[in-house]
Coordinates of N, CA and C in Angstrom, one line a residue:
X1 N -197.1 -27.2 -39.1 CA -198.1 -28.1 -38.6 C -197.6 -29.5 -38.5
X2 N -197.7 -30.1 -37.4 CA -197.4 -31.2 -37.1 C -198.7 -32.8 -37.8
X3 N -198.3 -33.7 -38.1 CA -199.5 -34.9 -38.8 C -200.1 -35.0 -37.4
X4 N -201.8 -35.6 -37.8 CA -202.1 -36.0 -36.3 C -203.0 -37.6 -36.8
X5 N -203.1 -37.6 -38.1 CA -203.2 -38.8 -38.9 C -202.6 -39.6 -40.1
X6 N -202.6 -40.7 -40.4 CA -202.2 -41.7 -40.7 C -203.4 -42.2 -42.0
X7 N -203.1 -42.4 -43.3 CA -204.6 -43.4 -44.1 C -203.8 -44.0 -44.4
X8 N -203.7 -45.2 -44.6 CA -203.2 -46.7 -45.1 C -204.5 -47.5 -45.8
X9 N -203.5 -47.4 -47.2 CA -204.7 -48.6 -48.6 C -203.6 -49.8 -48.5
X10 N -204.3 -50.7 -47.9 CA -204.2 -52.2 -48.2 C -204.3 -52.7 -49.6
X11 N -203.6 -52.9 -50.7 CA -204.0 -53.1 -51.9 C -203.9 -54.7 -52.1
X12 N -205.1 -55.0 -51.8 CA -205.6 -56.4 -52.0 C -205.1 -57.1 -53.1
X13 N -205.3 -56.4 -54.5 CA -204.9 -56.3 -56.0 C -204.3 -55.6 -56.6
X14 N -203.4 -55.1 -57.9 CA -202.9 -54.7 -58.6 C -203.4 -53.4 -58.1
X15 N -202.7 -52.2 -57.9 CA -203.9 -50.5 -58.0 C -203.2 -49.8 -59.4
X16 N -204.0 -49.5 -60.4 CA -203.5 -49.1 -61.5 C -204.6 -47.2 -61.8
X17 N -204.0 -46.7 -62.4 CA -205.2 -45.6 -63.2 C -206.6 -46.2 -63.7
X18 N -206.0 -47.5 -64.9 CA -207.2 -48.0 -65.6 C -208.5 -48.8 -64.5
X19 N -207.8 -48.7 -62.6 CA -208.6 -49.6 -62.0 C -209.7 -49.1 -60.9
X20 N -208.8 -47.4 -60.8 CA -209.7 -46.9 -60.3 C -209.0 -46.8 -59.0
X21 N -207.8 -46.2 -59.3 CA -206.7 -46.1 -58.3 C -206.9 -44.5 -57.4
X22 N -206.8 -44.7 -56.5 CA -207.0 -43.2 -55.6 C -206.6 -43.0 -55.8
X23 N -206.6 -41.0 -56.2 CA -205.9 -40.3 -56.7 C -205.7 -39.3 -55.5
X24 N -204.3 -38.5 -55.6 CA -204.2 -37.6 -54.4 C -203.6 -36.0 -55.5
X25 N -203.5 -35.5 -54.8 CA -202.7 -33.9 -55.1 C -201.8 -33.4 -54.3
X26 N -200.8 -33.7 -55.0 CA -199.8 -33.7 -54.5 C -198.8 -32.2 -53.8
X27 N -198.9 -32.0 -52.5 CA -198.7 -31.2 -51.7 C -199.7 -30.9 -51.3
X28 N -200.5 -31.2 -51.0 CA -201.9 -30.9 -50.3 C -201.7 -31.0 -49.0
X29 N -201.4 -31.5 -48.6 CA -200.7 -31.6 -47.2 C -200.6 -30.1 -46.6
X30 N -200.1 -29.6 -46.7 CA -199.4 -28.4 -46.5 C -200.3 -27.1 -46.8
X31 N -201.3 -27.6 -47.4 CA -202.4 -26.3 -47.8 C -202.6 -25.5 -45.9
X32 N -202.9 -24.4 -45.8 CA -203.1 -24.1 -44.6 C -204.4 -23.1 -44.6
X33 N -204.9 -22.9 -46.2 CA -206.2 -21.6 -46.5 C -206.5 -22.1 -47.7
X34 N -207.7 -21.4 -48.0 CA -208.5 -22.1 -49.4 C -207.2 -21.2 -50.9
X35 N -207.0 -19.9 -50.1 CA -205.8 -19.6 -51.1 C -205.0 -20.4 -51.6
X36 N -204.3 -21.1 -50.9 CA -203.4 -22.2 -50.9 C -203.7 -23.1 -52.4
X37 N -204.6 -23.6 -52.7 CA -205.4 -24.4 -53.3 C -205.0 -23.9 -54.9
X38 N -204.4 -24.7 -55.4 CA -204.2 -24.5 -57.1 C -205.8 -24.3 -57.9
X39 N -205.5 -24.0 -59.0 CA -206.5 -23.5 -60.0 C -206.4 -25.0 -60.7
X40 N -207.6 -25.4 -60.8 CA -207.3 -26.8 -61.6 C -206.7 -28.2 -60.7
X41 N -207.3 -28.0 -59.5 CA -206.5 -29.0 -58.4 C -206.7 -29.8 -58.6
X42 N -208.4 -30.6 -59.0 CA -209.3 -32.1 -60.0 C -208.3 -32.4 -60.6
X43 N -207.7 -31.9 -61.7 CA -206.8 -32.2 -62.9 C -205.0 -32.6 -62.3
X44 N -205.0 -31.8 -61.6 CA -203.5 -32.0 -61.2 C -203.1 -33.6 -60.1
X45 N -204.4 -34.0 -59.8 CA -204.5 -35.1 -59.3 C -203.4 -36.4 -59.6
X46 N -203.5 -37.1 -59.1 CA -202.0 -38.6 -59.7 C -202.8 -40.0 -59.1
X47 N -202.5 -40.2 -59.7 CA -203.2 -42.1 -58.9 C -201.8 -42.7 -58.5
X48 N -202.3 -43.1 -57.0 CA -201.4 -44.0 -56.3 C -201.3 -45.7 -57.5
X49 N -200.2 -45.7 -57.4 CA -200.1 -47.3 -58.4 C -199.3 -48.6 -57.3
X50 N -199.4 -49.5 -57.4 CA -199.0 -50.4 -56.3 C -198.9 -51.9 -56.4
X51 N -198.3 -52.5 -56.5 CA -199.0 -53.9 -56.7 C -199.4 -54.7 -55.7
X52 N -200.3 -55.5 -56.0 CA -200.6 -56.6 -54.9 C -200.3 -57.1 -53.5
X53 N -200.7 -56.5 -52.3 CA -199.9 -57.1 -51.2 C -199.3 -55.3 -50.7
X54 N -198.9 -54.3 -51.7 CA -198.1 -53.6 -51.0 C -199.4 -52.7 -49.9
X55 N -198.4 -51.7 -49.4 CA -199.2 -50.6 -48.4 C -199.1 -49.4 -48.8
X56 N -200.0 -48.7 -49.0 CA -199.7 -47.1 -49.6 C -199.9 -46.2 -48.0
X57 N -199.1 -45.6 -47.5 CA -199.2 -44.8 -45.9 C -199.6 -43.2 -46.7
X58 N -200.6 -42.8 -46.9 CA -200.5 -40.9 -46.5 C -200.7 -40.1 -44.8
X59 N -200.1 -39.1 -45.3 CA -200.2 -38.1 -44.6 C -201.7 -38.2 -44.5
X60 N -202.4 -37.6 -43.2 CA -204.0 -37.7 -43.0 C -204.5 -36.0 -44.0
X61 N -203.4 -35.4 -43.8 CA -204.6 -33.8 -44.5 C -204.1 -34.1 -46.1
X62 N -203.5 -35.2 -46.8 CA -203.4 -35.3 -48.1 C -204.6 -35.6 -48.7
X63 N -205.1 -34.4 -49.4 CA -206.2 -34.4 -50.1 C -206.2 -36.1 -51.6
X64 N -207.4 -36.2 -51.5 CA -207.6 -37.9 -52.2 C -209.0 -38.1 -52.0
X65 N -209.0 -38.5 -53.5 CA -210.1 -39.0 -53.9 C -210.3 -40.5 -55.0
X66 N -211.4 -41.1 -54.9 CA -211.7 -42.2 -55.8 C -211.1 -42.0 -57.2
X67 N -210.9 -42.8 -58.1 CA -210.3 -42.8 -59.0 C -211.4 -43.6 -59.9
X68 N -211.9 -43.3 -61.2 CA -212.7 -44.1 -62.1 C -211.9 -45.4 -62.6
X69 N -213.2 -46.6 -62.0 CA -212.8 -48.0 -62.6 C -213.5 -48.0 -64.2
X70 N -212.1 -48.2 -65.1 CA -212.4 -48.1 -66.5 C -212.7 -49.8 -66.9

């Protein structure tokens, strides 16, 4: 499968775990069926980290979600 999208996070501020950093799952991209899909995929999640100013680019089918601001 070829990408046919692009997400880009502008990180205005620091992006950390403790701030509620998007989290992605890593190889999700590549899923092609609900098989595909790990057991425990919520958990296996990672928070993007970044500082100030930088650009985070994903792949558009990289699964990602909100991250809790602690």
């Amino acid at each position: 499968m070829h990408p046919w999208a692009m997400n880009v996070i502008w990180c205005l501020d620091d992006v950390c775990e403790a701030n509620g950093a998007t989290r992605y799952l890593p190889g999700s991209h590549r899923f092609r069926s609900f098989e595909d899909v790990p057991a425990g995929a919520v958990k296996n999640t990672l928070p993007f980290e970044a500082p100030a100013g930088s650009f985070i680019a994903m792949e558009g089918r990289l699964w990602h979600t909100s991250g809790e601001n602690m």
